[in-house]
Amino acid sequence: MVSRVIPVDTFDLVIFGGTGDLARRKILPGLFRRYCAGQMPPEAQIIGAARSEMTDDEYRAFVREAVDEFGSTPHEPGQFDAFLGRVGYQRVDAKGSDGWEDLGARLRDDAVRAFYFSVGPALFGDLAERLRTFGLATQDTRIVVEKPFGHDLQSARALNRELAEHFNEGQIYRIDHYLGKETVQNLMAVRFGNMLFEPLWNAQHVDHIQITVAETVGVGGRGGYYDKSGAMRDMIQNHLMQLLCLIAMEPPARFEPDSVRDEKLKVIRALDPVEPHHVVRGQYAADENQPGYRAHVEDPRSTTESFVALKAHISNWRWAGTPFYLRTGKMLRARTSEIAVVFKDAPHSIFGAEAGRHRNMLAIRLQPNEGMTLDVTIKEPGPGGMRLVDVPLDMSFADALGPDGADMPDAYERLIMDVIRGNQTLFMRGDEVEAAWAWTDPIIESWARRGDVPKPYDPGGSGPDDALMLMHRDGRRWRDIKA
Ligand code: NAP
């Protein structure tokens, strides 16, 4: 299979927070990989910007180290130096006036201009304002804003208003890196590129849908940030919500930014408020090998959740009656993200009760081993009557697509290239983010009102028992969390 890399237009990309963790881990290595893939034009310019004092050469050394540590790619001799030749650094203070004019002098009029706000959200408004004040924002300038986009509906609205004072919606790229994952986009290809699934993709044929995003790590060094956020804000409101939207939305008329985002918004707005007894919160406990959640955060009595499982309902014609079970947590048995569409039983079994109960299930793995499995019921081989067995039709994308499948661009690199191309399809619109908060806020408020304390769970397991009960009560069970 031949990979088609279409080079983007020449650009000036300024990374505010260019010395930060996200830039080191994701943005800079991703840009290098796109450079090696031939997608970045040779005249492109990348400028790191932060308060630290650094020369261009010092920043290049910083970039080289980051790429070596977090994801280089096979490249020709001299290619790394050529890439670094496109990199520079400008000291700026988001809250002051230092450096802004010098930054402006580095930018070209005939290049696409993009500013990546890879800094804490408290600085988004300051940056947007200074880009205007110092005349760095042109008609066509794009800004990229990182998560978290707000802490609740009120703060998300305030942030949207603040950005809207300086940029129009078509210039604002709100990142949810889940949308940049190859398999997440594949959800749309699978649903709307095949005739096979869509006729069955509704409450008449689907018993329920499970979405699981499990991590093996705890909060580690992010305890300070995480304790103010928790799994509901950090994962459900954005990443799992986006997966839910893509699984549940109506077919957009076209694969275009507003067509897709309009359909996603309709899903969020059709979500019923969640009943308190349909949500389970958990917090990982200590075991003999490691301390528990509370040892990683400042407050030894913290009631922030590191795990959430919930049952959601979408009140529309397609999904009325089909529950969506969402589950995410830290310190679980395996690192895995998966969506399972569990179909209903056949209406009548011609094989009798002894053939057992069998169901088709489509599992879409987002990580690891991106791919799909379709469970199909067949006859168990051998003599002695008709016994049925479910076998998986297993497709790993890396196997099926050959070397191109194995070498899929990381979410960040794909999304940055989309910013340069001016394609907002895989970015969240302001109203979408607000609608997601409007659904999430009452759940969080009800915990506070009721003084809810998360259930402790053992590290390395699948979360609190109550999460299992959430499904068992409905005569269903979660799929195993396994890599
Ligand atoms: P970080 O490591 O703390 O880096 C912050 C960056 O901002 C540094 O480069 C810092 O450099 C710069 N900075 C701070 N104050 C500034 C100011 N007044 N003017 C100009 N620059 C300033 O943070 P991060 O982990 O990279 O996260 C950046 C953003 O990405 C945050 O919104 C975070 O929530 C989001 N995010 C991060 C990750 C991740 O894996 N790290 C994942 C998802 C989302 P100086 O101190 O030199 O100014």
XYZ file of C-alpha atoms and ligand atoms in Angstrom:
531
model
C 0.000 0.000 0.000
C 1.447 3.381 -0.969
C 1.250 6.082 1.645
C 0.178 9.457 0.277
C 1.880 12.298 2.055
C 0.623 15.592 0.737
C 2.978 18.422 1.721
C 1.326 21.325 3.482
C 1.886 24.981 2.613
C 4.856 26.820 4.020
C 4.186 27.848 7.596
C 5.451 29.719 10.624
C 4.498 27.770 13.731
C 5.102 29.419 17.086
C 4.940 27.071 20.058
C 4.181 29.058 23.204
C 5.445 26.786 25.961
C 8.086 25.500 23.554
C 10.273 24.449 26.497
C 7.471 22.583 28.295
C 6.693 18.929 28.752
C 4.122 18.630 25.978
C 6.406 20.305 23.451
C 9.234 17.944 24.391
C 7.201 14.770 24.388
C 4.809 15.265 21.538
C 4.932 18.426 19.492
C 8.625 18.631 18.600
C 9.179 14.903 17.908
C 5.948 14.911 15.893
C 7.132 17.806 13.753
C 10.417 16.048 13.085
C 8.593 12.932 11.949
C 6.419 14.967 9.582
C 9.574 16.613 8.258
C 11.128 13.205 7.546
C 7.882 12.007 5.978
C 8.143 14.866 3.499
C 5.005 16.604 4.681
C 6.693 19.701 6.032
C 7.943 22.029 3.327
C 11.665 22.829 3.544
C 10.944 26.542 4.154
C 8.685 25.924 7.170
C 9.716 27.671 10.364
C 9.189 26.494 13.950
C 9.725 28.969 16.765
C 9.747 27.912 20.385
C 8.627 30.679 22.730
C 8.691 30.894 26.520
C 10.076 33.107 29.281
C 13.396 31.281 29.652
C 16.461 32.923 28.202
C 17.778 30.798 25.328
C 19.576 31.343 22.030
C 18.413 29.720 18.802
C 21.278 27.239 19.065
C 20.476 26.347 22.650
C 16.898 25.702 21.671
C 18.020 23.532 18.750
C 20.038 21.442 21.188
C 16.921 21.197 23.371
C 14.871 20.065 20.368
C 17.464 17.472 19.344
C 17.417 16.008 22.830
C 13.621 15.941 22.926
C 13.384 14.184 19.568
C 16.062 11.650 20.526
C 14.326 10.917 23.800
C 10.694 10.869 22.721
C 10.462 9.562 19.222
C 12.894 9.954 16.448
C 12.324 8.178 13.167
C 14.717 6.654 10.629
C 16.158 9.515 8.619
C 18.802 10.348 6.033
C 22.179 11.719 7.137
C 21.910 15.479 7.425
C 18.128 15.452 7.740
C 18.147 16.162 11.462
C 20.436 19.180 10.970
C 18.289 20.409 8.097
C 15.213 20.168 10.336
C 16.966 21.990 13.170
C 17.899 24.687 10.679
C 14.164 25.454 10.493
C 13.923 25.854 14.284
C 14.439 29.013 16.330
C 13.613 30.445 19.738
C 12.133 33.685 20.966
C 11.873 34.732 24.573
C 8.398 36.127 25.298
C 6.318 36.664 28.365
C 2.627 35.918 27.920
C 1.847 38.351 30.700
C 4.184 41.151 29.728
C 5.420 42.996 26.671
C 8.891 41.442 26.446
C 9.783 39.788 23.186
C 6.577 40.334 21.247
C 7.952 42.745 18.697
C 10.982 40.540 18.097
C 8.678 37.596 17.622
C 6.667 39.575 15.084
C 9.836 40.411 13.172
C 10.551 36.716 12.690
C 7.204 35.985 11.032
C 6.645 36.095 7.277
C 3.679 37.549 5.449
C 3.507 34.815 2.839
C 3.456 31.817 5.194
C 0.554 30.196 7.038
C 0.751 31.531 10.577
C -0.120 29.275 13.524
C 0.330 29.771 17.262
C 0.233 26.724 19.486
C -0.802 27.609 23.063
C 1.069 24.803 24.841
C 0.865 26.596 28.177
C -1.519 26.454 31.114
C -5.081 27.603 30.269
C -4.706 30.627 32.554
C -2.460 32.127 29.848
C -4.731 31.505 26.832
C -6.474 34.876 27.131
C -3.201 36.772 27.653
C -1.649 35.197 24.589
C -4.688 35.842 22.393
C -4.804 39.451 23.493
C -1.097 40.085 22.876
C -1.173 38.460 19.463
C -3.730 41.118 18.500
C -2.174 44.012 20.357
C 1.262 43.478 18.849
C -0.199 42.920 15.391
C 0.962 39.321 15.045
C -2.461 37.933 14.166
C -3.449 38.169 10.532
C -6.860 37.438 9.018
C -5.828 33.843 8.428
C -3.883 33.178 11.640
C -4.752 30.007 13.550
C -4.433 29.404 17.259
C -4.252 25.942 18.793
C -5.435 25.559 22.367
C -4.652 22.640 24.603
C -6.809 20.855 27.093
C -8.195 21.374 29.665
C -10.673 23.720 28.019
C -12.305 25.005 31.156
C -13.010 23.399 34.489
C -16.783 23.579 34.168
C -19.382 25.190 31.941
C -18.897 28.646 33.370
C -15.111 28.690 32.921
C -15.357 27.147 29.427
C -17.816 29.873 28.429
C -15.508 32.532 29.851
C -12.578 31.076 27.902
C -14.605 30.934 24.693
C -15.626 34.560 25.182
C -12.050 35.610 25.860
C -10.726 33.938 22.716
C -13.665 35.217 20.651
C -12.656 38.798 21.451
C -9.572 38.311 19.318
C -10.207 35.381 16.964
C -13.205 34.021 15.137
C -14.312 30.426 15.579
C -12.770 29.417 12.246
C -9.340 30.372 13.609
C -9.576 28.472 16.915
C -8.366 24.857 16.994
C -9.286 23.209 20.312
C -7.252 20.037 20.600
C -8.591 16.741 21.823
C -5.723 14.518 20.803
C -8.017 11.484 20.809
C -9.519 12.835 17.611
C -6.095 12.695 15.991
C -5.736 8.977 16.597
C -5.875 6.951 13.415
C -8.355 4.451 14.811
C -10.672 7.135 16.086
C -10.973 8.508 12.586
C -11.364 4.964 11.438
C -14.583 4.819 13.447
C -16.066 7.140 10.854
C -14.590 5.157 7.968
C -15.935 1.889 9.388
C -19.383 3.320 9.998
C -19.873 5.432 6.913
C -17.603 3.714 4.392
C -19.208 0.285 4.703
C -22.711 -0.897 3.966
C -22.307 -3.724 6.447
C -22.630 -1.923 9.766
C -24.754 1.176 9.421
C -28.130 -0.590 8.862
C -27.558 -2.383 12.187
C -26.198 0.643 14.041
C -29.249 1.481 16.137
C -31.308 0.509 19.149
C -33.183 -2.203 17.197
C -29.993 -4.196 16.736
C -27.476 -2.968 19.290
C -27.933 -4.182 22.854
C -25.396 -1.812 24.352
C -22.091 -0.083 23.749
C -19.065 -0.084 26.061
C -16.278 2.448 25.926
C -13.225 1.749 28.063
C -10.077 3.812 28.416
C -7.825 2.160 30.992
C -4.383 3.207 32.163
C -1.861 1.250 34.230
C -0.144 4.324 35.611
C -1.243 6.395 38.582
C -1.222 10.169 38.793
C 2.539 10.188 39.469
C 4.036 13.664 39.218
C 0.775 15.148 37.882
C -0.918 14.846 41.289
C -1.206 18.596 41.811
C -3.078 19.151 38.549
C -5.028 15.915 38.627
C -6.407 16.317 42.120
C -8.231 19.466 41.036
C -9.598 17.680 38.014
C -10.329 13.955 38.434
C -11.298 11.353 35.871
C -14.638 12.952 35.046
C -13.106 16.246 33.949
C -9.806 14.849 32.689
C -11.179 11.997 30.573
C -14.970 11.628 30.376
C -15.891 15.225 29.537
C -13.524 15.283 26.573
C -11.934 12.049 25.313
C -14.690 9.545 26.098
C -17.325 12.084 25.107
C -15.691 12.454 21.694
C -15.633 8.679 21.230
C -19.271 8.486 22.239
C -20.137 11.172 19.683
C -18.367 9.434 16.832
C -19.987 6.105 17.657
C -23.471 7.530 18.100
C -23.774 10.415 15.645
C -25.902 10.450 12.513
C -24.035 10.307 9.207
C -22.898 13.830 8.393
C -23.763 14.956 4.871
C -20.095 15.443 4.122
C -16.788 14.853 5.870
C -16.410 18.547 6.522
C -15.754 20.392 9.764
C -19.173 21.804 10.478
C -21.137 18.850 9.097
C -19.276 16.499 11.445
C -19.311 18.848 14.418
C -23.027 19.614 14.029
C -23.782 15.889 14.286
C -21.539 15.433 17.314
C -23.207 18.356 19.039
C -26.650 16.808 18.478
C -25.487 13.659 20.283
C -24.247 15.586 23.312
C -27.449 17.582 23.465
C -29.512 14.394 23.285
C -27.751 12.846 26.297
C -30.064 12.395 29.271
C -28.905 13.675 32.640
C -27.180 10.773 34.379
C -28.934 9.260 37.404
C -26.669 9.361 40.484
C -26.964 5.573 40.913
C -25.722 5.113 37.343
C -22.292 6.556 38.172
C -19.522 4.852 40.117
C -16.474 6.737 41.300
C -13.291 5.075 42.453
C -9.890 5.988 43.840
C -6.961 3.576 43.735
C -5.780 2.306 47.092
C -2.262 1.367 48.163
C -0.897 -2.135 47.828
C 2.317 -3.759 49.010
C 4.241 -2.333 46.031
C 3.070 1.233 45.851
C 1.298 3.994 47.693
C -2.289 4.825 46.876
C -3.778 7.876 45.201
C -3.809 10.027 48.323
C -0.059 9.669 48.759
C 0.414 11.281 45.319
C -1.583 14.397 46.038
C -1.351 17.163 48.603
C -4.630 16.500 50.385
C -4.382 13.230 52.347
C -8.207 13.131 52.500
C -8.762 13.916 48.830
C -12.058 12.700 47.394
C -11.047 13.191 43.772
C -11.797 10.169 41.606
C -9.173 8.305 39.592
C -11.880 6.053 38.125
C -15.366 6.597 36.745
C -17.877 4.162 35.280
C -21.288 5.349 34.186
C -24.327 4.461 32.165
C -25.548 7.065 29.694
C -28.658 7.219 27.536
C -29.112 9.122 24.314
C -32.702 10.196 23.814
C -33.174 10.113 20.084
C -34.779 7.779 17.544
C -31.610 5.898 16.816
C -30.531 5.129 20.369
C -33.555 5.235 22.693
C -33.248 2.166 24.942
C -29.614 1.305 24.160
C -27.319 2.143 27.068
C -23.786 3.429 26.632
C -21.445 2.307 29.401
C -18.349 4.466 29.822
C -15.408 3.515 31.990
C -12.003 5.062 32.563
C -9.419 4.873 35.283
C -5.837 4.873 36.391
C -3.834 2.009 37.895
C -5.916 -0.619 36.161
C -4.886 -4.044 34.896
C -3.802 -3.013 31.404
C -3.378 0.039 29.225
C -6.125 -0.226 26.705
C -8.729 1.863 24.911
C -11.572 0.059 23.300
C -15.099 0.499 22.060
C -17.325 -2.564 21.984
C -20.605 -2.580 20.098
C -22.563 -5.536 21.444
C -25.383 -6.615 19.170
C -28.669 -8.129 20.314
C -29.382 -11.846 20.324
C -30.886 -13.344 17.194
C -34.691 -13.132 17.621
C -35.113 -16.902 17.660
C -32.641 -19.741 17.994
C -33.351 -22.624 15.660
C -30.668 -24.591 17.540
C -32.510 -24.772 20.851
C -31.531 -23.697 24.338
C -28.598 -26.119 24.563
C -26.802 -24.190 21.778
C -26.371 -21.417 24.334
C -26.549 -17.674 24.006
C -24.349 -16.087 21.358
C -23.874 -12.545 20.297
C -22.084 -10.629 17.649
C -19.773 -8.018 18.941
C -17.636 -5.497 17.164
C -14.679 -4.393 19.268
C -12.647 -1.469 18.011
C -9.249 -1.206 19.695
C -7.764 2.259 19.811
C -4.654 1.134 21.667
C -2.572 -0.902 21.813
C -2.562 -2.945 18.555
C -5.053 -0.699 16.810
C -7.580 -2.812 15.002
C -11.000 -4.419 15.062
C -12.436 -7.734 16.104
C -15.825 -8.981 15.009
C -17.176 -11.905 17.011
C -19.133 -14.211 14.755
C -21.064 -17.276 15.836
C -20.220 -20.505 14.001
C -20.662 -24.205 14.510
C -18.144 -25.717 16.841
C -16.144 -28.057 14.628
C -16.528 -31.791 15.096
C -19.220 -34.434 15.193
C -21.930 -34.750 17.784
C -24.669 -32.265 17.109
C -24.901 -28.576 16.600
C -22.921 -26.689 19.189
C -22.215 -23.055 18.583
C -19.129 -21.079 19.358
C -18.157 -17.415 18.954
C -14.942 -16.854 17.022
C -13.226 -13.530 16.474
C -12.516 -12.225 13.013
C -9.469 -10.300 14.058
C -7.928 -7.513 12.076
C -4.891 -5.677 13.296
C -4.492 -2.552 11.186
C -0.716 -2.848 11.307
C -0.936 -6.369 9.814
C -3.660 -5.546 7.335
C -2.149 -2.338 6.056
C 1.494 -3.417 5.973
C 4.341 -1.041 6.821
C 2.143 2.032 6.365
C -0.279 0.658 8.916
C 2.499 0.108 11.426
C 3.927 3.566 10.929
C 0.845 5.656 11.517
C 1.424 9.280 12.457
C 0.967 10.135 16.092
C -2.191 12.080 16.934
C -0.338 15.352 17.554
C 1.581 15.350 14.293
C -1.567 14.672 12.303
C -3.475 17.408 14.098
C -0.731 19.992 13.652
C -0.686 19.291 9.923
C -4.483 19.741 9.900
C -4.034 23.139 11.539
C -1.658 24.189 8.794
C -4.078 22.862 6.176
C -6.881 24.804 7.843
C -9.015 21.710 8.436
C -11.010 21.881 11.680
C -12.865 18.572 11.319
C -10.874 16.911 14.089
C -11.004 19.849 16.502
C -13.731 20.691 18.987
C -15.983 23.619 18.341
C -16.777 26.005 21.184
C -20.448 24.983 21.446
C -19.477 21.307 21.557
C -17.169 21.858 24.512
C -19.814 23.871 26.337
C -22.479 21.216 25.715
C -20.149 18.540 27.089
C -19.610 20.586 30.254
C -23.346 21.233 30.564
C -23.861 17.446 30.729
C -20.873 16.798 33.013
C -21.358 19.580 35.565
C -24.526 18.229 37.250
C -22.844 14.857 37.787
C -19.905 16.496 39.542
C -22.190 18.852 41.467
C -24.277 15.955 42.724
C -21.158 14.322 44.202
C -20.339 17.495 46.072
C -23.927 17.901 47.243
C -24.162 14.348 48.538
C -20.645 14.315 50.017
C -19.887 11.333 47.805
C -16.613 9.559 48.560
C -15.016 7.447 45.806
C -14.828 3.696 46.343
C -11.283 2.417 46.890
C -10.031 -0.150 44.365
C -6.985 -2.354 44.139
C -4.218 -1.325 41.758
C -3.886 -3.736 38.850
C -7.562 -4.679 38.792
C -10.589 -3.446 36.891
C -11.870 -0.802 39.279
C -14.323 -0.945 42.181
C -16.816 -3.828 42.435
C -19.653 -1.335 42.137
C -18.567 -0.716 38.558
C -19.049 -4.406 37.808
C -22.438 -4.242 39.508
C -23.470 -1.330 37.310
C -23.486 -3.804 34.419
C -24.472 -6.954 36.311
C -27.674 -5.317 37.494
C -28.598 -4.948 33.829
C -27.681 -8.578 33.053
C -24.542 -7.494 31.194
C -20.821 -7.589 31.842
C -17.830 -5.464 31.029
C -15.268 -6.855 28.679
C -12.040 -7.827 30.391
C -9.440 -5.115 30.629
C -6.486 -6.666 28.857
C -3.701 -5.460 26.614
P 4.768 22.711 31.352
O 5.738 21.595 31.201
O 4.534 23.286 32.701
O 5.247 23.867 30.370
C 4.714 25.168 30.411
C 5.402 26.006 29.370
O 4.853 27.316 29.403
C 6.893 26.157 29.577
O 7.533 26.154 28.326
C 7.017 27.534 30.234
O 8.286 28.037 29.984
C 5.914 28.286 29.493
N 5.403 29.442 30.220
C 4.932 29.485 31.497
N 4.546 30.739 31.815
C 4.773 31.493 30.731
C 4.592 32.870 30.432
N 4.098 33.734 31.326
N 4.927 33.316 29.202
C 5.421 32.464 28.275
N 5.611 31.151 28.499
C 5.298 30.677 29.700
O 3.329 22.307 30.775
P 2.982 21.178 29.712
O 2.880 19.876 30.424
O 3.900 21.279 28.542
O 1.498 21.578 29.321
C 1.202 22.647 28.446
C -0.285 22.622 28.144
O -0.602 21.392 27.509
C -1.175 22.680 29.385
O -2.358 23.371 29.065
C -1.501 21.217 29.652
O -2.718 21.072 30.345
C -1.605 20.692 28.238
N -1.371 19.255 28.111
C -0.175 18.707 28.468
C 0.037 17.337 28.307
C 1.365 16.688 28.626
O 1.531 15.500 28.350
N 2.310 17.401 29.192
C -0.990 16.522 27.793
C -2.196 17.119 27.438
C -2.363 18.481 27.594
P 8.977 29.191 30.881
O 8.825 28.775 32.298
O 10.375 29.242 30.398
O 8.245 30.438 30.563
